[in-house]
Short mmCIF file of C-alpha atoms and ligand atoms in Angstrom, two decimals:
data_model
loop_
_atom_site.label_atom_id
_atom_site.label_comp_id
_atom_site.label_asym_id
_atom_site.label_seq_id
_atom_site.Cartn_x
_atom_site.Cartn_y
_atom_site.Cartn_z
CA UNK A 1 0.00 0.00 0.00
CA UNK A 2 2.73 2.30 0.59
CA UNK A 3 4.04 2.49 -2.82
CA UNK A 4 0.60 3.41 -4.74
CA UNK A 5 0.19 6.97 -5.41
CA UNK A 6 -2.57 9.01 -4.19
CA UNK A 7 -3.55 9.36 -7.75
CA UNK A 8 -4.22 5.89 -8.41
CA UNK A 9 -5.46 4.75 -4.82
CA UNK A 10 -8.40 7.60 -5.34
CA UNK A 11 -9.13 6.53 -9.07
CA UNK A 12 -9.36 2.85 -7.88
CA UNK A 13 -11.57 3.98 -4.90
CA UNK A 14 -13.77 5.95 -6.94
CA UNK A 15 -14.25 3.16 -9.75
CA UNK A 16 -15.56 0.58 -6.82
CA UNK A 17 -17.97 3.30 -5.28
CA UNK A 18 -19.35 4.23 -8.66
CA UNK A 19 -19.56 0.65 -9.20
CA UNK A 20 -21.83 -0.03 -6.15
CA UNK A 21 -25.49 1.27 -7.47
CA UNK A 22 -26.70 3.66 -4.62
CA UNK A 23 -29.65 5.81 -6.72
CA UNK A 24 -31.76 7.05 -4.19
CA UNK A 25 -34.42 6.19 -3.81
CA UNK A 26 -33.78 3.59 -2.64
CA UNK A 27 -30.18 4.42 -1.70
CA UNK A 28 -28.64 1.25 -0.09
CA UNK A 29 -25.82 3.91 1.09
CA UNK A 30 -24.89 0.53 3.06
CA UNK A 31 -22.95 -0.79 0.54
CA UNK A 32 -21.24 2.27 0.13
CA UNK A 33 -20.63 2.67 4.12
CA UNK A 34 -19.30 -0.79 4.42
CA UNK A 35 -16.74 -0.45 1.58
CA UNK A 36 -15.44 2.90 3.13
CA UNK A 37 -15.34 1.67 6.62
CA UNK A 38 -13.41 -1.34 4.80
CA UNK A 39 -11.11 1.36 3.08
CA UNK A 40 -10.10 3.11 6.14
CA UNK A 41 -9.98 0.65 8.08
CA UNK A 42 -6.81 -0.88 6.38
CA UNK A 43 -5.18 2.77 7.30
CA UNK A 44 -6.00 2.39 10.78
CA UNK A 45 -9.24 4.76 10.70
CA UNK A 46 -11.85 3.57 13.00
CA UNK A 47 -15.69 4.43 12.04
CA UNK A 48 -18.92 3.50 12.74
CA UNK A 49 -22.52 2.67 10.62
CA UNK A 50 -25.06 4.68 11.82
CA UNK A 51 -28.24 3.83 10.09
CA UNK A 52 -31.70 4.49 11.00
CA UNK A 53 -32.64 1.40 8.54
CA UNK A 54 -30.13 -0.92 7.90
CA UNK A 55 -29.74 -0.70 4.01
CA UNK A 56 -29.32 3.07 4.68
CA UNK A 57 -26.30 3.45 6.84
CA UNK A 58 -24.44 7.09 7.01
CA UNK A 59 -20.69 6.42 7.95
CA UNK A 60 -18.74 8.49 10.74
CA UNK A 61 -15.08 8.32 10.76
CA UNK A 62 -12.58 10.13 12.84
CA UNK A 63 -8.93 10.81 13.70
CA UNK A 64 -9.38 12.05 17.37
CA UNK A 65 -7.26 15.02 18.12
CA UNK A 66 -5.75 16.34 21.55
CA UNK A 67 -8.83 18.45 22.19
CA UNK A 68 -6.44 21.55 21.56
CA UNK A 69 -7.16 22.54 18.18
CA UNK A 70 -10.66 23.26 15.90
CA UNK A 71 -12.31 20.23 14.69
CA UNK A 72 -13.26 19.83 11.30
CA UNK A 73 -15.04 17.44 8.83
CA UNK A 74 -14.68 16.41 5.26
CA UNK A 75 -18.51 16.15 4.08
CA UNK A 76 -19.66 14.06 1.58
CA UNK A 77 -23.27 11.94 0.39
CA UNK A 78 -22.83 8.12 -0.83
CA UNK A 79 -26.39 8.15 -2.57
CA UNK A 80 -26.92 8.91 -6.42
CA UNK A 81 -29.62 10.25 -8.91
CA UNK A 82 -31.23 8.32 -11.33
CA UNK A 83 -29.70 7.24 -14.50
CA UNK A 84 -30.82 6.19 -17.87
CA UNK A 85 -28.23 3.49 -19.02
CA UNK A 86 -29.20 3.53 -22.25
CA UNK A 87 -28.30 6.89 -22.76
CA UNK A 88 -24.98 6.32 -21.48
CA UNK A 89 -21.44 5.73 -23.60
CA UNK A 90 -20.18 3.56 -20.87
CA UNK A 91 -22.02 1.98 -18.60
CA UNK A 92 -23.37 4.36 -15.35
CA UNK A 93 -21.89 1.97 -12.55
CA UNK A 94 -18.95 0.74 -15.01
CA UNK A 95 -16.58 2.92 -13.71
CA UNK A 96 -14.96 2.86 -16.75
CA UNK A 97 -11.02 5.07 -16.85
CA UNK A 98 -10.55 6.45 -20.44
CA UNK A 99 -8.42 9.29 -21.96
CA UNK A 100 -7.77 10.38 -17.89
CA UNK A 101 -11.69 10.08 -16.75
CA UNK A 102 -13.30 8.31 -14.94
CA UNK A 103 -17.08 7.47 -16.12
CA UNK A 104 -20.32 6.85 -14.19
CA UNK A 105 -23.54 8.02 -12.14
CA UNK A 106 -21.90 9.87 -9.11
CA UNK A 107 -18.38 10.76 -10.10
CA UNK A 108 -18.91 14.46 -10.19
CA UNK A 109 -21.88 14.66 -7.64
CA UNK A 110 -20.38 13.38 -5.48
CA UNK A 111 -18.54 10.04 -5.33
CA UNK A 112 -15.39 11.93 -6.73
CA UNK A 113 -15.50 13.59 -3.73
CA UNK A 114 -16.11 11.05 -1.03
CA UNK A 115 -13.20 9.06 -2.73
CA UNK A 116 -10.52 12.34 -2.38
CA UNK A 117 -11.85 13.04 1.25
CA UNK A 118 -11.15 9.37 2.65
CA UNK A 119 -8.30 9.11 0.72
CA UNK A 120 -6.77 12.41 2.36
CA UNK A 121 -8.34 10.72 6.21
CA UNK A 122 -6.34 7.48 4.92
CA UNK A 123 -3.22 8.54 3.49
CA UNK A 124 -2.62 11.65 6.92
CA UNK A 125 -3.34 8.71 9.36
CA UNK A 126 -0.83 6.23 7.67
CA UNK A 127 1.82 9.00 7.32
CA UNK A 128 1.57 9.22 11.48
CA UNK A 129 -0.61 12.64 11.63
CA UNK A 130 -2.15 13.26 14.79
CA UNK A 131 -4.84 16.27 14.53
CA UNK A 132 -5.19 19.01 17.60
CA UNK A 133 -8.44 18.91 16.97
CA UNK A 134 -10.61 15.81 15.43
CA UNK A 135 -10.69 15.25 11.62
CA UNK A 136 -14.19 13.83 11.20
CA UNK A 137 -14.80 12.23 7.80
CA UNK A 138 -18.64 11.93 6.88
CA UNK A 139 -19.92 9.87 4.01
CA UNK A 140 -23.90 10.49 4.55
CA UNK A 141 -26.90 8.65 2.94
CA UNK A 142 -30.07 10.56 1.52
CA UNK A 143 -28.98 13.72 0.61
CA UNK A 144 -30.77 13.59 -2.81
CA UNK A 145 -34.04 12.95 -1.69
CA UNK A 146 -33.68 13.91 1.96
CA UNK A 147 -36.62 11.56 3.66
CA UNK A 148 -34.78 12.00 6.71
CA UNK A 149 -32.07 9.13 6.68
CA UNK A 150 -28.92 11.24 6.24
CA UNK A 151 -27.63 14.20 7.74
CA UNK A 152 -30.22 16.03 9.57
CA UNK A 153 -31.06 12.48 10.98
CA UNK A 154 -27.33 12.13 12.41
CA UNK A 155 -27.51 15.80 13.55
CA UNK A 156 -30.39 15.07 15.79
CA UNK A 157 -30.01 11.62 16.70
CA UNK A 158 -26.22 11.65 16.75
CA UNK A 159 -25.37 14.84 17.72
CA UNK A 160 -21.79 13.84 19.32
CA UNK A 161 -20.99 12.13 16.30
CA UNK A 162 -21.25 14.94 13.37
CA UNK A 163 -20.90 18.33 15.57
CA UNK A 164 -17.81 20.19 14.09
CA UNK A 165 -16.39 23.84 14.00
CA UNK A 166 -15.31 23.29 10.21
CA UNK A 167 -16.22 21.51 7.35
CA UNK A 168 -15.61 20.97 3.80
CA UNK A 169 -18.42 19.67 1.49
CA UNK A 170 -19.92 20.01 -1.99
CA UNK A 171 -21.01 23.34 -3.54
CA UNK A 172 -18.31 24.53 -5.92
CA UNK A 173 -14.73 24.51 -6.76
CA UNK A 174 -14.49 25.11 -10.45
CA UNK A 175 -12.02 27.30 -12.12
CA UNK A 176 -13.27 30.59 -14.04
CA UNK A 177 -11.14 33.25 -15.95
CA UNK A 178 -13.10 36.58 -15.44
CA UNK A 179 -11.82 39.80 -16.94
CA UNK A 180 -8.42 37.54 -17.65
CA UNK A 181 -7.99 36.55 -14.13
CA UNK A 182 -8.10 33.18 -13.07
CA UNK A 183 -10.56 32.49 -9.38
CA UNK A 184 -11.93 29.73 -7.64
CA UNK A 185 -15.37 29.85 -6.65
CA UNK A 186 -16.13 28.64 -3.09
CA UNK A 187 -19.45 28.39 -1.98
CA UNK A 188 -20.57 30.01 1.48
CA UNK A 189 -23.97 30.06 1.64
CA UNK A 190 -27.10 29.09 -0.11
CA UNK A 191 -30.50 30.86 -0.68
CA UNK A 192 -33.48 29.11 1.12
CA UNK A 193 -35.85 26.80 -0.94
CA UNK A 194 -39.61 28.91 0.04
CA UNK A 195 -42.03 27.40 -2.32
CA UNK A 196 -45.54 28.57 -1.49
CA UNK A 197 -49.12 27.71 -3.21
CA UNK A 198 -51.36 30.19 -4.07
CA UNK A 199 -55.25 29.21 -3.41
CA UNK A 200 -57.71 31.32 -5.97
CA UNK A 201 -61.69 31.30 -4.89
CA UNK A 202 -64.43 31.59 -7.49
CA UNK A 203 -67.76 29.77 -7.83
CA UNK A 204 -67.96 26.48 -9.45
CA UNK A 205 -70.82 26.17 -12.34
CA UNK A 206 -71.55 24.22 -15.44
CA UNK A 207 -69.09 24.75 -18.21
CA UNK A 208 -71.83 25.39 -20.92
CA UNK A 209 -73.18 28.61 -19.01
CA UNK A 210 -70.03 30.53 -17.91
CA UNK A 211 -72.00 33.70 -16.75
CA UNK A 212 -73.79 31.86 -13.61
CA UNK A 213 -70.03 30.68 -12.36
CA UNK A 214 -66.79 32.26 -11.28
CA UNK A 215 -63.99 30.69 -12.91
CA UNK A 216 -60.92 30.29 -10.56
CA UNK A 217 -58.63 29.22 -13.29
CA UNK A 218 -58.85 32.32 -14.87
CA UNK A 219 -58.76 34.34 -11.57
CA UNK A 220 -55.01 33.00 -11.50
CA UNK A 221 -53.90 34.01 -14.77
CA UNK A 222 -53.65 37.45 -13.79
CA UNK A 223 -51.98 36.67 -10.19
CA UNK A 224 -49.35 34.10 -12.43
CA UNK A 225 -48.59 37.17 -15.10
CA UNK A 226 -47.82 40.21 -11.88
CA UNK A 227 -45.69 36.89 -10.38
CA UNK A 228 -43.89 36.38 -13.78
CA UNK A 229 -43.78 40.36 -14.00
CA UNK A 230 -42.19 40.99 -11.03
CA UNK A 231 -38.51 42.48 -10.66
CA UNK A 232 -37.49 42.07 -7.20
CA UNK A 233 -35.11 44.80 -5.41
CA UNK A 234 -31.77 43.98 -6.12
CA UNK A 235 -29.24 43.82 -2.87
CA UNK A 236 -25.40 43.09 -1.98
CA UNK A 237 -24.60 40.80 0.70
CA UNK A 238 -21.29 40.03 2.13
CA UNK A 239 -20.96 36.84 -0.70
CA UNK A 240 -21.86 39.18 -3.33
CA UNK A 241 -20.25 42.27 -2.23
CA UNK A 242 -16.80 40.36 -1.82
CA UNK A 243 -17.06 38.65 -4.86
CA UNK A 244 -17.57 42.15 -7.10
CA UNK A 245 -14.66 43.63 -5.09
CA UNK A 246 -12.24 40.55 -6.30
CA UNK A 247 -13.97 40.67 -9.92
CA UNK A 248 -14.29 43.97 -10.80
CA UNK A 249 -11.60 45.37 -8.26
CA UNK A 250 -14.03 47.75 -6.42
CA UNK A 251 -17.10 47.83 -5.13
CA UNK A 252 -20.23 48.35 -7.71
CA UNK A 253 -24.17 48.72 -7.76
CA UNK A 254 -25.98 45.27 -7.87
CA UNK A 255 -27.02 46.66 -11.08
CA UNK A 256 -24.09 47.92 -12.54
CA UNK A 257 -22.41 44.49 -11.79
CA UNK A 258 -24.47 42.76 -12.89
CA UNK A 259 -24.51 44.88 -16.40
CA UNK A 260 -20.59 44.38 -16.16
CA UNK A 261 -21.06 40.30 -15.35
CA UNK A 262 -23.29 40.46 -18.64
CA UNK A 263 -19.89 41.83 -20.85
CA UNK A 264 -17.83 39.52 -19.21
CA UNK A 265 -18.57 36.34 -19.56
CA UNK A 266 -22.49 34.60 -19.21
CA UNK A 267 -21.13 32.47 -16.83
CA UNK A 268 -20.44 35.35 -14.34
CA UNK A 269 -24.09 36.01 -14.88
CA UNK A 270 -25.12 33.17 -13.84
CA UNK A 271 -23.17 33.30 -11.14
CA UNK A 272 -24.17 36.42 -9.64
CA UNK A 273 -27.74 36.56 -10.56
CA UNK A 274 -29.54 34.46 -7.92
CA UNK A 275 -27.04 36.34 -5.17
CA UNK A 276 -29.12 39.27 -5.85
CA UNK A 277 -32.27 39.53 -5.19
CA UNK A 278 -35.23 36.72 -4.61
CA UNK A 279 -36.35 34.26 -7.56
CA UNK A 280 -40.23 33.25 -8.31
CA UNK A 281 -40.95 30.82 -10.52
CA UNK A 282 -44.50 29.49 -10.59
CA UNK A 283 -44.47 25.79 -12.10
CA UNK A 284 -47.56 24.40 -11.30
CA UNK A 285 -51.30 24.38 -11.66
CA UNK A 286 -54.43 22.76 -10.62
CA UNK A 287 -57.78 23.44 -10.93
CA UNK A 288 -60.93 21.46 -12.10
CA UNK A 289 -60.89 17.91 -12.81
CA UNK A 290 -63.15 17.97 -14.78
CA UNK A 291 -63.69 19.59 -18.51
CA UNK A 292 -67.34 20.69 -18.38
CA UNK A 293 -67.10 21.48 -14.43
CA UNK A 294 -66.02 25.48 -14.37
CA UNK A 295 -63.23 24.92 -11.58
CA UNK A 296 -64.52 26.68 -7.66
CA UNK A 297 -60.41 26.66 -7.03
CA UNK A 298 -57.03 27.31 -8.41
CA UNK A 299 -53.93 26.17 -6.90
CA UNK A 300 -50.87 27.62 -8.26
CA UNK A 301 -47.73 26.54 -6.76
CA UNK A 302 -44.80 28.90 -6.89
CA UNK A 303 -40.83 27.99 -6.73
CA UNK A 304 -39.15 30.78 -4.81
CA UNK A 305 -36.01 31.21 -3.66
CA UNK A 306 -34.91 33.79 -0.64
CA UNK A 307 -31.49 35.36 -0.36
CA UNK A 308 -29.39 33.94 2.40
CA UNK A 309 -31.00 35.57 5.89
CA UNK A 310 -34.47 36.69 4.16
CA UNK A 311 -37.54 35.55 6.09
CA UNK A 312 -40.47 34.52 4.28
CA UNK A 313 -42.23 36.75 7.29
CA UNK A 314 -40.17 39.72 5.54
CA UNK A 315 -40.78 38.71 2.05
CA UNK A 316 -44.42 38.07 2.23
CA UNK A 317 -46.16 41.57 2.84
CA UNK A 318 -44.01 42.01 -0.57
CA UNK A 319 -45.55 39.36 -2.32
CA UNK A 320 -48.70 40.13 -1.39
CA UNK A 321 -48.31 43.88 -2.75
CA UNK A 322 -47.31 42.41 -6.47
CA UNK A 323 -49.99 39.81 -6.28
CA UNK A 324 -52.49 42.61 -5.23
CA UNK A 325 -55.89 42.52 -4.16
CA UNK A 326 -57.79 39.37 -4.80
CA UNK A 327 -60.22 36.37 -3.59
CA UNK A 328 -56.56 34.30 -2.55
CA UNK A 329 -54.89 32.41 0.13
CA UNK A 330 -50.90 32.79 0.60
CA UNK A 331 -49.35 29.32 2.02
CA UNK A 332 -45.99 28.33 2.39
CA UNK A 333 -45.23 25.06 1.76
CA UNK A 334 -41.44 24.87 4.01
CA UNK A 335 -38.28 26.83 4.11
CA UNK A 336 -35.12 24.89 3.86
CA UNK A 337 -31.69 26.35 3.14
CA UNK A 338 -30.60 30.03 3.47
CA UNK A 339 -27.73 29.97 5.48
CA UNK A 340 -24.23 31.29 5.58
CA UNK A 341 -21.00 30.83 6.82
CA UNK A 342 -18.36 33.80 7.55
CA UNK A 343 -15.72 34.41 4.88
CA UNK A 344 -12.66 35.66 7.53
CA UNK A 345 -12.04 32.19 9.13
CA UNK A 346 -9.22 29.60 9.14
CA UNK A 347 -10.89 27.49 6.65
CA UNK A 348 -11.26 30.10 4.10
CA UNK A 349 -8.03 31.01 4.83
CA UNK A 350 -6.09 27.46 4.57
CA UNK A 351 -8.41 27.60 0.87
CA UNK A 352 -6.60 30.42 -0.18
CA UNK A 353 -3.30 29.70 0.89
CA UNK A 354 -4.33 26.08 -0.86
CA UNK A 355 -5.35 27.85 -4.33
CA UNK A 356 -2.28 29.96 -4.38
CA UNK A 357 0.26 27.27 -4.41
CA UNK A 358 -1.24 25.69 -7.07
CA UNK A 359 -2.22 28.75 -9.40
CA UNK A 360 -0.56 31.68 -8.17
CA UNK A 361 -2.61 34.11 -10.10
CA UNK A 362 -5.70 32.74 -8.58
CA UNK A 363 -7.91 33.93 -6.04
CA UNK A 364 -11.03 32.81 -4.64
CA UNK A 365 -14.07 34.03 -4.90
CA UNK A 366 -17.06 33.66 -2.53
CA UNK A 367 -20.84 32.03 -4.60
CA UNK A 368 -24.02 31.29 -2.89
CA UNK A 369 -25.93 28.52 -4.55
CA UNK A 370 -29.24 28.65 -5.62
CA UNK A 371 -30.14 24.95 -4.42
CA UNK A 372 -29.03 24.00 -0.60
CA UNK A 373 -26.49 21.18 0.70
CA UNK A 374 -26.07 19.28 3.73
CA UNK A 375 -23.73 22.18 4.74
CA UNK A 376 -27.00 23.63 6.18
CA UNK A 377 -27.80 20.94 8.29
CA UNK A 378 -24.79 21.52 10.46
CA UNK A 379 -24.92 25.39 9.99
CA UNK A 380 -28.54 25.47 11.49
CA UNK A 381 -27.43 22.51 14.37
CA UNK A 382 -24.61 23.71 15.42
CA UNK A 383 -23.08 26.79 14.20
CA UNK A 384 -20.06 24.92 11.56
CA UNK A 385 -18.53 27.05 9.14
CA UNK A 386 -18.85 24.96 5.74
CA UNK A 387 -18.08 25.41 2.80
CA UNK A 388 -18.63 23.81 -0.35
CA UNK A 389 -15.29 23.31 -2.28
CA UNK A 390 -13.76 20.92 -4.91
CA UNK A 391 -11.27 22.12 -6.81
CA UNK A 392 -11.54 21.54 -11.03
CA UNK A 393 -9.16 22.83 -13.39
CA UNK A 394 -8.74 20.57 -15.92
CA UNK A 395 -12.92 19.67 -16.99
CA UNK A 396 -14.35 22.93 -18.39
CA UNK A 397 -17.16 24.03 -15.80
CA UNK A 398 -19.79 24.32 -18.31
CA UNK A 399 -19.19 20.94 -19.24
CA UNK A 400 -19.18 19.63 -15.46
CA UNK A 401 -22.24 21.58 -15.08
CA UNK A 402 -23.99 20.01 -17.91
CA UNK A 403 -22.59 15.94 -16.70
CA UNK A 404 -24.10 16.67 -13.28
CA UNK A 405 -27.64 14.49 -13.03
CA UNK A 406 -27.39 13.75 -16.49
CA UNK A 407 -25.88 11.11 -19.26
CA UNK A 408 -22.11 10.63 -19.41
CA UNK A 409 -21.20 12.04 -16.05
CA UNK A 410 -17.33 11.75 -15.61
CA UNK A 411 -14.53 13.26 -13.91
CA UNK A 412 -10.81 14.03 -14.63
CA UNK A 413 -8.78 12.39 -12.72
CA UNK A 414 -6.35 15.11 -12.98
CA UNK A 415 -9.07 16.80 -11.17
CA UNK A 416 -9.36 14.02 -8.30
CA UNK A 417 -5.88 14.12 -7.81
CA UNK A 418 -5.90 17.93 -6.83
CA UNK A 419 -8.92 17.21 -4.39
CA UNK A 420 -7.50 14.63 -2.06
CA UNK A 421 -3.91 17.29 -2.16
CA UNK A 422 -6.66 20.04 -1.19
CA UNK A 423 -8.51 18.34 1.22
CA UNK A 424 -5.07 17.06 3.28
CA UNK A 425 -3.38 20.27 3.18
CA UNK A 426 -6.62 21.87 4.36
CA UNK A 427 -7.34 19.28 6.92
CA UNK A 428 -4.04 20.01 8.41
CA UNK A 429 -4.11 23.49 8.61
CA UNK A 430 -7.14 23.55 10.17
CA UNK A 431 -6.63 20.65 12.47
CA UNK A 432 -3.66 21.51 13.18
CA UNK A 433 -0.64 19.45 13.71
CA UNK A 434 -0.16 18.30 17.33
ZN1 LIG B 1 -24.64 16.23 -4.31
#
């Protein structure tokens, strides 16, 4: 074991996870667990199953530090989405290595990942490293469905096991050349997932004599147009303030950037977008279930994301003002997501220091996702700073974007190499070294 090279032990790692079929549902993360625990186990890493059923274990490993030092945890979910293997060059679970990638359902999100972060937990422990603080590795189940079997699970059941001052998950990573300058995007928060169904009244009646009914359907229509209308307030928060000073090299307008992101580069659009303001997106509609029955209600459900730290108790006297009067209810269906971690802490710091070794033109630039991690789970339980963070130079980001939940996902291993250096230089900085 001591003569393979990280390179190879994470691509052979990563070939037998994506080889294990974990689409969720159902997930049988067990599989997954027991070939980690396996894994680290040879390197002298103990860990422990935790399952709340059997076939769906989430895996807790740890090198216990001194208790003098921060403790941190490399982050990661075993389970898959879907895939189609007909659509497929390769197999999805073939794992299949060609022209320096590896193929199949998981290797970008994120079985690439769980393979770099117990390589780095393997590889520190056999070279003798012995944290201040613990170095938690965490391979959780469910996190694309999220019935309660993963992460938030572990945080409330578990608690002891998962609470952490740091950690390290997925979120972002990729390389971007804005304005000629190579960053590093690093995510730090995520907007909250506030999807909320709008209930239109009218007066049900037979089709064939509209006058003597009230039709609810086409109540909505003009509620769904002042939705689709709508230009929320643009505003800068720390994410998106930072991330204009680094791009643009001082501060701008939310408009003005965004005009400037426009000239740049689409991609820097799309980056900064969703950071500034609130998104609605109404994609869904019921109403009568019947053609000749002139519908008495109209549900419209709305996707809408908040910025990081909006309430939907803030937001809503808003909403209501652009929907207008009207015979409707308002109801929120949940609120998940929306938190955010610091940017001036030793993690962010030992990611910098990280990036600049390895690109020294580089810098990194703080994103907040428009979808929501795990990372929230342990923001919301117990204060962690996370991040999400996998660094990608070699695949083009568009194209990583595009192989993420769909045919032909792959991953350089180039790419997987620079991860597992990342994630031990990282974990040892922040750790620290006793
Ligand atoms: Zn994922």
């Amino acid at each position: 074991m001591a003569t393979i090279s990280l390179r190879d032990e994470a691509t052979s790692l990563l070939q037998e996870l994506i080889r294990l079929d974990t689409v969720n549902p159902p997930g049988n993360e067990t599989r997954a667990a027991e070939l980690l625990r396996d894994y680290l186990g040879e390197s002298g890493v103990e860990s422990e199953l935790y399952a709340r059923t059997p076939e769906r274990a989430n895996l807790v490993a740890r090198l216990p530090g001194n208790g003098n030092g921060p403790s941190m945890m490399l982050l990661s979910h075993t389970d898959t989405v879907v895939a189609e293997a007909g659509e497929w060059q390769f197999g999805p679970w073939s794992g299949e290595l060609r022209d320096g990638e590896i193929w199949g359902r998981g290797a970008l999100d994120m079985k690439g990942q769980v393979a770099a972060n117990a390589v780095a937990i393997a590889t520190l422990a056999r070279d003798g490293f012995q944290p201040e603080g613990d170095l938690v590795f965490v391979a959780a189940a469910d996190e694309e469905v999220g019935e309660g079997f993963g992460l938030p699970w572990l945080c409330d059941a578990h608690p002891d096991a998962v609470r952490v001052d740091y950690a390290l998950n997925e979120g972002a990573g990729e390389r971007l050349e804005l304005l000629g300058r190579p960053f590093y995007i690093c995510s730090s928060a995520e907007k909250m997932s506030s999807p909320f169904r709008l209930r239109v009244n009218g007066r049900a009646g037979h089709a064939s004599v509209p006058g003597i009914a009230d039709n609810a359907l086409v109540k909505a229509a003009p509620l769904i147009e002042r939705l689709a209308a709508y230009e929320p307030k643009l505003q800068l928060g720390p994410e998106t303030s930072a991330l204009i000073e680094a791009v643009a090299g001082r501060p701008l307008q939310p408009s003005e950037a965004l005009e400037l992101a426009r000239e740049v580069d689409p991609l820097a659009a799309e980056l900064l977008e969703p950071l500034l303001s609130l998104t609605l997106s109404p994609t869904m509609i019921s109403a009568s279930s019947q053609r000749n029955v002139i519908p008495n209600v109209c549900e419209v459900v709305v996707d809408c994301r908040l910025l990081p730290g909006q309430t939907q108790a803030e937001v809503e006297p808003e909403l209501r003002e652009v929907l207008g009067e009207g015979d409707y209810e308002l109801e929120w269906l949940e609120g998940h997501g929306g938190t955010r971690s610091p940017l001036d802490t030793p993690l962010w710091d030992a990611i910098e220091r990280f990036v600049a070794e390895i690109d020294p033109e580089a810098a990194v630039l703080p994103v907040c996702v428009a979808g929501f991690t795990d990372s929230h789970w342990l923001r919301e339980a117990f204060g962690t700073v996370a991040y999400g963070f996998f660094p990608m130079r070699a695949m083009d980001p568009q194209v990583a974007s595009r192989l993420v939940h769909s045919a032909d996902e792959r991953i350089a291993v180039d790419d997987l190499e620079l991860a597992v250096q990342c994630f031990r230089q990282v974990a040892v900085e922040v750790t620290g070294a006793s």
